mmCIF file with all atom_site columns, C-alpha atoms in Angstrom:
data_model
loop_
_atom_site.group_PDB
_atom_site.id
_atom_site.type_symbol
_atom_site.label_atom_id
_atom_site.label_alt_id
_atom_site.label_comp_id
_atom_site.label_asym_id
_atom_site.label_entity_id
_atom_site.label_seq_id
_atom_site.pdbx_PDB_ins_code
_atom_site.Cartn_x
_atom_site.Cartn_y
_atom_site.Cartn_z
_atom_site.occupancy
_atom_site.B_iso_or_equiv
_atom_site.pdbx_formal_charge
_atom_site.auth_seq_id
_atom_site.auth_comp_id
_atom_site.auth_asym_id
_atom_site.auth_atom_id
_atom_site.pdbx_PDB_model_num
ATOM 1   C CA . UNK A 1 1   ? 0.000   0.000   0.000   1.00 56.00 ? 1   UNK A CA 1
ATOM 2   C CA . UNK A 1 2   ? 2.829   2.376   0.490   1.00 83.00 ? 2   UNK A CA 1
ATOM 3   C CA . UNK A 1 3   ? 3.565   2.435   -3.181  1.00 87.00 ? 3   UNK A CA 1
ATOM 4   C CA . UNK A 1 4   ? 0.115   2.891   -3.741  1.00 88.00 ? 4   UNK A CA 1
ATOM 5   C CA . UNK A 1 5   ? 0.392   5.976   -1.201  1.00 90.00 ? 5   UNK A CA 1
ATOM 6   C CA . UNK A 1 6   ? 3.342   7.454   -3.076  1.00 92.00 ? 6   UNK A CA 1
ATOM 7   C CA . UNK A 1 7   ? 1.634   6.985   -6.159  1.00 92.00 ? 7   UNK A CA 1
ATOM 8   C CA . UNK A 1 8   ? -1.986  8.830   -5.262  1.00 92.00 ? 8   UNK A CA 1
ATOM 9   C CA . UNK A 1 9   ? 0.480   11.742  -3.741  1.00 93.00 ? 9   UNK A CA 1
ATOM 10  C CA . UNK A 1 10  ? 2.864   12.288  -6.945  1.00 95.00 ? 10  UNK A CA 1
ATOM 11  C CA . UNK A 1 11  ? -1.292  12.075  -9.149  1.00 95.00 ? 11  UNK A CA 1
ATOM 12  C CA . UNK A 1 12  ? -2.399  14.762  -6.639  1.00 95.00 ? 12  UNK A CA 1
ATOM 13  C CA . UNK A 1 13  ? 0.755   17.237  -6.468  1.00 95.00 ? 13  UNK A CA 1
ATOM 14  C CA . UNK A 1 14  ? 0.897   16.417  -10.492 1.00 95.00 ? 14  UNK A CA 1
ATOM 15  C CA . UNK A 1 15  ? -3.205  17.825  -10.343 1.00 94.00 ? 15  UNK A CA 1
ATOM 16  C CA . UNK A 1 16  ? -2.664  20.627  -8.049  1.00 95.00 ? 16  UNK A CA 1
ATOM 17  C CA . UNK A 1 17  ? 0.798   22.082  -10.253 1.00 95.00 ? 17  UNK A CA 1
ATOM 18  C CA . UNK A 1 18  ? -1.513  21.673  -13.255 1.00 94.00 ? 18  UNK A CA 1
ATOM 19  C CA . UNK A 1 19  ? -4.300  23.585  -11.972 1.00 92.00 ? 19  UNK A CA 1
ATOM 20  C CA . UNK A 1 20  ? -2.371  25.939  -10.917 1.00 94.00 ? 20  UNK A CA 1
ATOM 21  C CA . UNK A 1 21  ? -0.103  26.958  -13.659 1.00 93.00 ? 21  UNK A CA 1
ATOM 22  C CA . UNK A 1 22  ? -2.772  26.433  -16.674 1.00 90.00 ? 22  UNK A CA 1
ATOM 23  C CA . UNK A 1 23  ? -5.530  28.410  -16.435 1.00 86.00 ? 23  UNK A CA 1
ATOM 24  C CA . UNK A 1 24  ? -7.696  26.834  -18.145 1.00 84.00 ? 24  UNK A CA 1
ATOM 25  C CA . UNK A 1 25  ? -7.406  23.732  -16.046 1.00 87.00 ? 25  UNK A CA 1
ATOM 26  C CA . UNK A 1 26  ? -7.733  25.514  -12.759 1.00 88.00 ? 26  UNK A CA 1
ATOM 27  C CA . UNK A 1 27  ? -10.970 23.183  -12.007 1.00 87.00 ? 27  UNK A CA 1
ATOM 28  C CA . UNK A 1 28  ? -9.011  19.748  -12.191 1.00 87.00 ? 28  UNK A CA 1
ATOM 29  C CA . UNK A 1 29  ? -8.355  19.981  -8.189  1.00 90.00 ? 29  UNK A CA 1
ATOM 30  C CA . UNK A 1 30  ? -10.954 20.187  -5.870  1.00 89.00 ? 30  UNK A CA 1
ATOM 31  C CA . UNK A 1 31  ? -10.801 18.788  -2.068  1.00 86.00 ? 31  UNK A CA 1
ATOM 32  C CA . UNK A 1 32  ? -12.422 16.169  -2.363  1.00 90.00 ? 32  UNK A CA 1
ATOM 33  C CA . UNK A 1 33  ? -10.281 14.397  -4.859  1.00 92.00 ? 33  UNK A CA 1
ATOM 34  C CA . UNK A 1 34  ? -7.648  14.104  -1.727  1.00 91.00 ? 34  UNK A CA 1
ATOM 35  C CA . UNK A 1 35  ? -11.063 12.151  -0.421  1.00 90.00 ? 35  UNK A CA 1
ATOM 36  C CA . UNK A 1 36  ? -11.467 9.880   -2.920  1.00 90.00 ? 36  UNK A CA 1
ATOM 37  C CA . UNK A 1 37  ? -8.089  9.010   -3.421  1.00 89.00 ? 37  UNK A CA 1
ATOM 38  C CA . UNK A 1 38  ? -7.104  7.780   -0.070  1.00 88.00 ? 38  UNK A CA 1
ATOM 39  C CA . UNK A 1 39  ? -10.806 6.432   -0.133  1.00 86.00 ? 39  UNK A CA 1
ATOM 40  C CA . UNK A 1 40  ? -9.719  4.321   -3.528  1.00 85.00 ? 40  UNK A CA 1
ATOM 41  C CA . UNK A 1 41  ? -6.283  3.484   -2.108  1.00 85.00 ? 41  UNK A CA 1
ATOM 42  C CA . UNK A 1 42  ? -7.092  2.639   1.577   1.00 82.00 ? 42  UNK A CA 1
ATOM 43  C CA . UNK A 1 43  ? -9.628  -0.324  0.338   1.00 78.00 ? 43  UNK A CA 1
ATOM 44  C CA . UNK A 1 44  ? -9.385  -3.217  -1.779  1.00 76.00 ? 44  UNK A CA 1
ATOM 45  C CA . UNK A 1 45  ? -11.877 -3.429  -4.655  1.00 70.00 ? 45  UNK A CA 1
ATOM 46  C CA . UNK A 1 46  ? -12.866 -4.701  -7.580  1.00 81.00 ? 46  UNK A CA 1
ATOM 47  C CA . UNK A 1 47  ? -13.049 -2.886  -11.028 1.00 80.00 ? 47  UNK A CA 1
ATOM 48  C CA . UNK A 1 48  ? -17.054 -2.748  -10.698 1.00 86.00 ? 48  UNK A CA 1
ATOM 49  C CA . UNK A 1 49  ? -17.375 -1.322  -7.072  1.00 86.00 ? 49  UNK A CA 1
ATOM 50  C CA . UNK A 1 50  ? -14.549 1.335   -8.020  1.00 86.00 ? 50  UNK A CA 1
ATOM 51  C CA . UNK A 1 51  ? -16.502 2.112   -11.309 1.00 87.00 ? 51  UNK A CA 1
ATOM 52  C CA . UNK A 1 52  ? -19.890 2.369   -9.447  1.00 90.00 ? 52  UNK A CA 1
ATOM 53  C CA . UNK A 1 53  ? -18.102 4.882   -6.916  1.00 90.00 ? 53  UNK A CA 1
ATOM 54  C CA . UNK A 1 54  ? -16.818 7.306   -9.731  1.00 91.00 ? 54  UNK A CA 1
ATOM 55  C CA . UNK A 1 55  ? -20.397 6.848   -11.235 1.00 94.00 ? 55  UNK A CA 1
ATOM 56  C CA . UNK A 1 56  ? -21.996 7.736   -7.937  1.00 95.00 ? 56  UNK A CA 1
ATOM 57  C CA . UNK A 1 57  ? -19.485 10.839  -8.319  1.00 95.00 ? 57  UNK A CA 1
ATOM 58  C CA . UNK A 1 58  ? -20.023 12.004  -11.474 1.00 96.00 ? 58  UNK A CA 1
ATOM 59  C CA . UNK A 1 59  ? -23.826 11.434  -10.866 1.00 96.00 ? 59  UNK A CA 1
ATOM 60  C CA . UNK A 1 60  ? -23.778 13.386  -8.201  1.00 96.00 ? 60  UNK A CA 1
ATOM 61  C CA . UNK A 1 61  ? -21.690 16.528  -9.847  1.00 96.00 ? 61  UNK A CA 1
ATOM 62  C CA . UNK A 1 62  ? -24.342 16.526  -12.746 1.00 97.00 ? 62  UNK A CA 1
ATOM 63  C CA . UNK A 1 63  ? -27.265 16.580  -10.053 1.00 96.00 ? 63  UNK A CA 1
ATOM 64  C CA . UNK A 1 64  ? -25.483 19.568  -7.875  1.00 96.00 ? 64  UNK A CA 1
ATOM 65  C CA . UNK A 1 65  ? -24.384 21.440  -11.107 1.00 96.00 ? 65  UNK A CA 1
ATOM 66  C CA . UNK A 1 66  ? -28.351 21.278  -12.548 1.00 96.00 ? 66  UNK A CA 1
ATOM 67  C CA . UNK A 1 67  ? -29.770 21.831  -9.830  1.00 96.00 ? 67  UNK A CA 1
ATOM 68  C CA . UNK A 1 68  ? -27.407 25.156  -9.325  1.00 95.00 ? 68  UNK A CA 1
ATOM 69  C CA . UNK A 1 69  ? -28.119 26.258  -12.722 1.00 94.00 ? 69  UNK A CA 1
ATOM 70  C CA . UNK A 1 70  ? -31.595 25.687  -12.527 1.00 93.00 ? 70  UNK A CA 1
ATOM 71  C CA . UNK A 1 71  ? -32.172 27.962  -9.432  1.00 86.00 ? 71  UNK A CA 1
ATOM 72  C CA . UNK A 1 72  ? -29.005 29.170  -7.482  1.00 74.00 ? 72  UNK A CA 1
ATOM 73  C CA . UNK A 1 73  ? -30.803 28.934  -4.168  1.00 86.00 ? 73  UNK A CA 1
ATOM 74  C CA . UNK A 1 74  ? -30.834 27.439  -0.998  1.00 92.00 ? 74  UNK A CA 1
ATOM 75  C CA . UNK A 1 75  ? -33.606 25.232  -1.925  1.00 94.00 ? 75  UNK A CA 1
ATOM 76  C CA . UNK A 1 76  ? -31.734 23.805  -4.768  1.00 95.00 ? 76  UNK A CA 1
ATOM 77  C CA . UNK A 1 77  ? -28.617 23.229  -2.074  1.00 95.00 ? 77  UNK A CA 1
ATOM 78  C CA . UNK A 1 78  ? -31.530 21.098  -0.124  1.00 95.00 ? 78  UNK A CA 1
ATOM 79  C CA . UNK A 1 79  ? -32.263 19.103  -3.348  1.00 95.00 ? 79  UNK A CA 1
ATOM 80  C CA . UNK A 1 80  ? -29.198 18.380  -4.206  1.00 96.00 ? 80  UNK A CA 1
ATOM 81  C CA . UNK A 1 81  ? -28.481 17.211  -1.022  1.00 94.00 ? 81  UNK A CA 1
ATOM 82  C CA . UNK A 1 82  ? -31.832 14.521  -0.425  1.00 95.00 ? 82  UNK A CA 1
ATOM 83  C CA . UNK A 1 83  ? -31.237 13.073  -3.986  1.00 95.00 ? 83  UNK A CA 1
ATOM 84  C CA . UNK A 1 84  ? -27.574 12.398  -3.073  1.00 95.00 ? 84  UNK A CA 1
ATOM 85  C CA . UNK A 1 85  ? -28.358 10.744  -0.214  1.00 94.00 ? 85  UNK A CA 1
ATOM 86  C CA . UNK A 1 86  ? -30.865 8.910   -1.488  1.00 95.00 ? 86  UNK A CA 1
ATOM 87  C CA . UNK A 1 87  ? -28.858 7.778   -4.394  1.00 94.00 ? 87  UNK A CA 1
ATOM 88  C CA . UNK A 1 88  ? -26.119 7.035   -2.083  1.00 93.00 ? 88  UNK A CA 1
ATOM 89  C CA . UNK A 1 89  ? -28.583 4.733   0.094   1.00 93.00 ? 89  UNK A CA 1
ATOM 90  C CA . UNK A 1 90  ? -30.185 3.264   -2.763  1.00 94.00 ? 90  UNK A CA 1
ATOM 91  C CA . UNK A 1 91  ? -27.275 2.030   -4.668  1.00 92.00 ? 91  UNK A CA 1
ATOM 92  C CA . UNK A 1 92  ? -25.133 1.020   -1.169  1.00 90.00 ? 92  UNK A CA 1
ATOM 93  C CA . UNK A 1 93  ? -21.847 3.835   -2.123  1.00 88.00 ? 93  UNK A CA 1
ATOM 94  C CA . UNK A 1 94  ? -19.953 3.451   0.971   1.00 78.00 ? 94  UNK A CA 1
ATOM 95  C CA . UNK A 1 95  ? -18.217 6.712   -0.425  1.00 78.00 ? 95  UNK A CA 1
ATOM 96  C CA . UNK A 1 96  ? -19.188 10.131  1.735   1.00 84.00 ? 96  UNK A CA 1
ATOM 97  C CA . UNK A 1 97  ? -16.836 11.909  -0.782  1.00 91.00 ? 97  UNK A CA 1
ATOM 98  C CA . UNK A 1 98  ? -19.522 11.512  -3.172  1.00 93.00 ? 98  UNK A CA 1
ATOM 99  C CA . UNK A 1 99  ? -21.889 13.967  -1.176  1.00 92.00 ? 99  UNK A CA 1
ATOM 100 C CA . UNK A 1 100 ? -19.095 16.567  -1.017  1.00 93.00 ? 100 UNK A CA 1
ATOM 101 C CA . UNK A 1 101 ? -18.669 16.425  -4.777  1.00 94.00 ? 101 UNK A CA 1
ATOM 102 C CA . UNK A 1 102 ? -22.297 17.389  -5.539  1.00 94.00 ? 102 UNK A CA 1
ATOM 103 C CA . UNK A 1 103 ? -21.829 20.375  -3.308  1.00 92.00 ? 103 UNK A CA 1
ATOM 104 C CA . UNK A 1 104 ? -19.039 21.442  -5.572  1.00 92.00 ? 104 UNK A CA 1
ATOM 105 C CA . UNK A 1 105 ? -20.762 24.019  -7.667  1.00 93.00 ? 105 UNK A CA 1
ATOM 106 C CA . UNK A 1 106 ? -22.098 26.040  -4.181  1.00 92.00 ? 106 UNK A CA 1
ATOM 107 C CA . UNK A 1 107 ? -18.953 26.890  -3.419  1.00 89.00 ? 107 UNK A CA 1
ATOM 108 C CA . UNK A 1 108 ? -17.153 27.177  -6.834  1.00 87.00 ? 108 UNK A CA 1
ATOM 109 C CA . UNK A 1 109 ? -19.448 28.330  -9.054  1.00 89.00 ? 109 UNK A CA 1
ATOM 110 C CA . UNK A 1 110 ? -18.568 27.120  -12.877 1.00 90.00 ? 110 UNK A CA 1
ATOM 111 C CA . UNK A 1 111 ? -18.677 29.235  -15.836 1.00 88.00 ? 111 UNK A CA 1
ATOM 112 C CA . UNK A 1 112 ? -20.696 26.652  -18.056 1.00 92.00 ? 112 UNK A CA 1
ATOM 113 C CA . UNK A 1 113 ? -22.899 23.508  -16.732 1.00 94.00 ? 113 UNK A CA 1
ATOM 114 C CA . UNK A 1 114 ? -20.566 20.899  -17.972 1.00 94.00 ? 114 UNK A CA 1
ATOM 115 C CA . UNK A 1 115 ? -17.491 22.100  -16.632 1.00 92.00 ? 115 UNK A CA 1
ATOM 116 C CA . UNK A 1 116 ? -17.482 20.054  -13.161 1.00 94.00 ? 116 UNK A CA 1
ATOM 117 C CA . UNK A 1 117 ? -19.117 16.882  -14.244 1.00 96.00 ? 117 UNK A CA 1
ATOM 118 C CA . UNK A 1 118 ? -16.315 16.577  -17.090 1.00 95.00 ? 118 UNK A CA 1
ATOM 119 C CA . UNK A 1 119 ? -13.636 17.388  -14.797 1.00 94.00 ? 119 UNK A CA 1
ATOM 120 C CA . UNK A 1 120 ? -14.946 14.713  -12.091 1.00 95.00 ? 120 UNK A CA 1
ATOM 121 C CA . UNK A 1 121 ? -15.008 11.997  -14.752 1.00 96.00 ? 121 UNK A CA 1
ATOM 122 C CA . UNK A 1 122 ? -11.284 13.336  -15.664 1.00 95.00 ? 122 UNK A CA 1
ATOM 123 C CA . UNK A 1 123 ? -9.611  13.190  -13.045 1.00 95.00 ? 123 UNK A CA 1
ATOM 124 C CA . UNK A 1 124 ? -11.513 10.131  -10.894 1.00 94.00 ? 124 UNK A CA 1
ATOM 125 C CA . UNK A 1 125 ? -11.290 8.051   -14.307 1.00 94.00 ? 125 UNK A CA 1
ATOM 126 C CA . UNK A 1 126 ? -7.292  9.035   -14.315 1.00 94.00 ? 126 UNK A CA 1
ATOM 127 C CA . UNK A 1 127 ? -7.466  8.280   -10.675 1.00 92.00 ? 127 UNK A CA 1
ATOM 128 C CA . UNK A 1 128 ? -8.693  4.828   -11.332 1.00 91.00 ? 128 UNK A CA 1
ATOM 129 C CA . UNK A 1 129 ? -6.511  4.331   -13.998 1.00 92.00 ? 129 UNK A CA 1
ATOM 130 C CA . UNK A 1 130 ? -2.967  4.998   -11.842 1.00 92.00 ? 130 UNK A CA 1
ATOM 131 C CA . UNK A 1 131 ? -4.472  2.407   -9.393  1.00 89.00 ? 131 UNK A CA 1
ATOM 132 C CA . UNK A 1 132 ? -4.925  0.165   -11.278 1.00 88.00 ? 132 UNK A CA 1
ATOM 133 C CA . UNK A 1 133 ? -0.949  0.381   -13.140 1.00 90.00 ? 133 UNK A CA 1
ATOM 134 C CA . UNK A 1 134 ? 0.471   0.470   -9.683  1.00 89.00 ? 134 UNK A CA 1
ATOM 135 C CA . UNK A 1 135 ? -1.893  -2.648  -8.736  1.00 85.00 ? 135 UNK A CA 1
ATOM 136 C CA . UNK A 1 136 ? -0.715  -4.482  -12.337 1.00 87.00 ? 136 UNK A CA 1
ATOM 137 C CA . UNK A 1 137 ? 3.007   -3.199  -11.678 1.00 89.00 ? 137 UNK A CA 1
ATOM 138 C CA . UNK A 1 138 ? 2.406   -4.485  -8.080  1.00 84.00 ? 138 UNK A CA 1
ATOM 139 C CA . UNK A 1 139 ? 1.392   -7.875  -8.748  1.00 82.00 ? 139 UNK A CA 1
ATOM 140 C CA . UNK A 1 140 ? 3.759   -8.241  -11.820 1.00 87.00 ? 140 UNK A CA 1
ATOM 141 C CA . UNK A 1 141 ? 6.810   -7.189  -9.607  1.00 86.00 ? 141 UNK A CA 1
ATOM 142 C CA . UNK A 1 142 ? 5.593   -9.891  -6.696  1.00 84.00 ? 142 UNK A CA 1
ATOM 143 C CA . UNK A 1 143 ? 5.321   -12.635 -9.389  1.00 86.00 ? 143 UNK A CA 1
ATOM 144 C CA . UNK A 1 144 ? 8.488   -11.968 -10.361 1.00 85.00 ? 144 UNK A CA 1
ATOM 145 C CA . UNK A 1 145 ? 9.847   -12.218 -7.269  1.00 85.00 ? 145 UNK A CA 1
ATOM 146 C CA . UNK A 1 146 ? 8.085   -15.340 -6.460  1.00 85.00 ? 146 UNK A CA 1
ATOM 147 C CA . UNK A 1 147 ? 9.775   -16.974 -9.642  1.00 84.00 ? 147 UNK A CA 1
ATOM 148 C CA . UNK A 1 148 ? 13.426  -16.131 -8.904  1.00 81.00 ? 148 UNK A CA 1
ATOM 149 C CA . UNK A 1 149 ? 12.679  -17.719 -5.558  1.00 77.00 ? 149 UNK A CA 1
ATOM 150 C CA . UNK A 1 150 ? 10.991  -20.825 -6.935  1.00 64.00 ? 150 UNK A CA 1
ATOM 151 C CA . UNK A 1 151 ? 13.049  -24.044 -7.347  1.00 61.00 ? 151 UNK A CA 1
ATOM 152 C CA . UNK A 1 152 ? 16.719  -23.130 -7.498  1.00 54.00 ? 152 UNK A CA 1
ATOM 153 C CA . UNK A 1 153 ? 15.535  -19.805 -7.807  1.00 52.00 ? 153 UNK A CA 1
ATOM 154 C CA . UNK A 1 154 ? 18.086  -18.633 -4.926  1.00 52.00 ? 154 UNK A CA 1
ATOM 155 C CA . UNK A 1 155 ? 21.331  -21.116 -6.413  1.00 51.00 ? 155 UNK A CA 1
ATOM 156 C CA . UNK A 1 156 ? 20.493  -19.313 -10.153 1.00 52.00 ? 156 UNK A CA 1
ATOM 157 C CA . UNK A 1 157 ? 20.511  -15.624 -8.307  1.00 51.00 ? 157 UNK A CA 1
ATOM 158 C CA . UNK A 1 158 ? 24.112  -16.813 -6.488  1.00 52.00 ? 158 UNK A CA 1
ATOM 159 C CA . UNK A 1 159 ? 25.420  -18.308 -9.819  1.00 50.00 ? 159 UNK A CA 1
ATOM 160 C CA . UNK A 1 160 ? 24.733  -15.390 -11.826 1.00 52.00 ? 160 UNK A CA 1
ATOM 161 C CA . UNK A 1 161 ? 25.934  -12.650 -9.130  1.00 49.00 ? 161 UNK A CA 1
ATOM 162 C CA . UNK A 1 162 ? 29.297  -15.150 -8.886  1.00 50.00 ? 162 UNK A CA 1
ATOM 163 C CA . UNK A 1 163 ? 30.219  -15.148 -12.661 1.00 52.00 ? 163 UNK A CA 1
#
């Protein structure tokens, strides 16, 4: 996991620079992606439950961004908020970040409608996509190891470092 860890930091420093030096990318780092990263690094799962998670997400920044758009109010905060939960209930998202990413356009508010949920698929999909290379590079570096430890694994390691 510590690779992992080092990994998830390096994606999120990598974000943050970005944002910050190109204007026009200034959205790619919110909070909550800090959230969702340790979230998607701290747990083991499976392609599908990590999928349904950054669909829950992106779901969710598409129902805060409409809803803001359609009327910039406190009752639209309050809508926002029920249908999250309720589609965090409903489909069984162990992922609070999720809630936090719908409330993303309250307290950033986007020049055009599509601007957050595009920028939440971005950079959760490239999110899931490092984990999953580190997990691959993980298990191909452990299988490797295994093998030069196999049968004389060790005496073909010795023989080769002696010549």
């Amino acid at each position: 996991m510590n690779v992992k860890l080092a990994v998830i930091t390096i994606y999120l420093v990598l974000i943050y620079w970005l944002s910050s030096h190109v204007p026009m990318l200034e959205p790619l780092f919110y909070p909550t992606l800090g959230a969702f990263s340790y979230l998607l690094v701290s747990r083991t799962m499976n392609l599908k439950e990590s999928a349904s998670i950054m669909a829950g997400a992106v779901f969710a920044s598409i129902t805060g961004t409409a809803f803001f758009f359609w009327l910039p109010e406190t009752l639209s905060l309050l809508a926002t908020f029920v249908l999250c939960i309720i589609m965090i209930q409903r489909f069984r998202l162990n992922a609070p970040p999720i809630l936090a990413i719908a409330l993303i356009p309250f307290f950033e508010p986007p020049a055009t409608p599509w601007t957050i949920p595009l920028v939440v698929f971005a950079t959760l999909t490239a999110l899931l996509v490092t984990l999953f290379a580190v997990e691959r590079a993980a298990g191909a570096w452990t299988s490797l190891q295994r093998s030069n430890r196999g049968p004389g694994g060790a005496q073909q390691k010795d023989a080769i470092l002696s010549e």
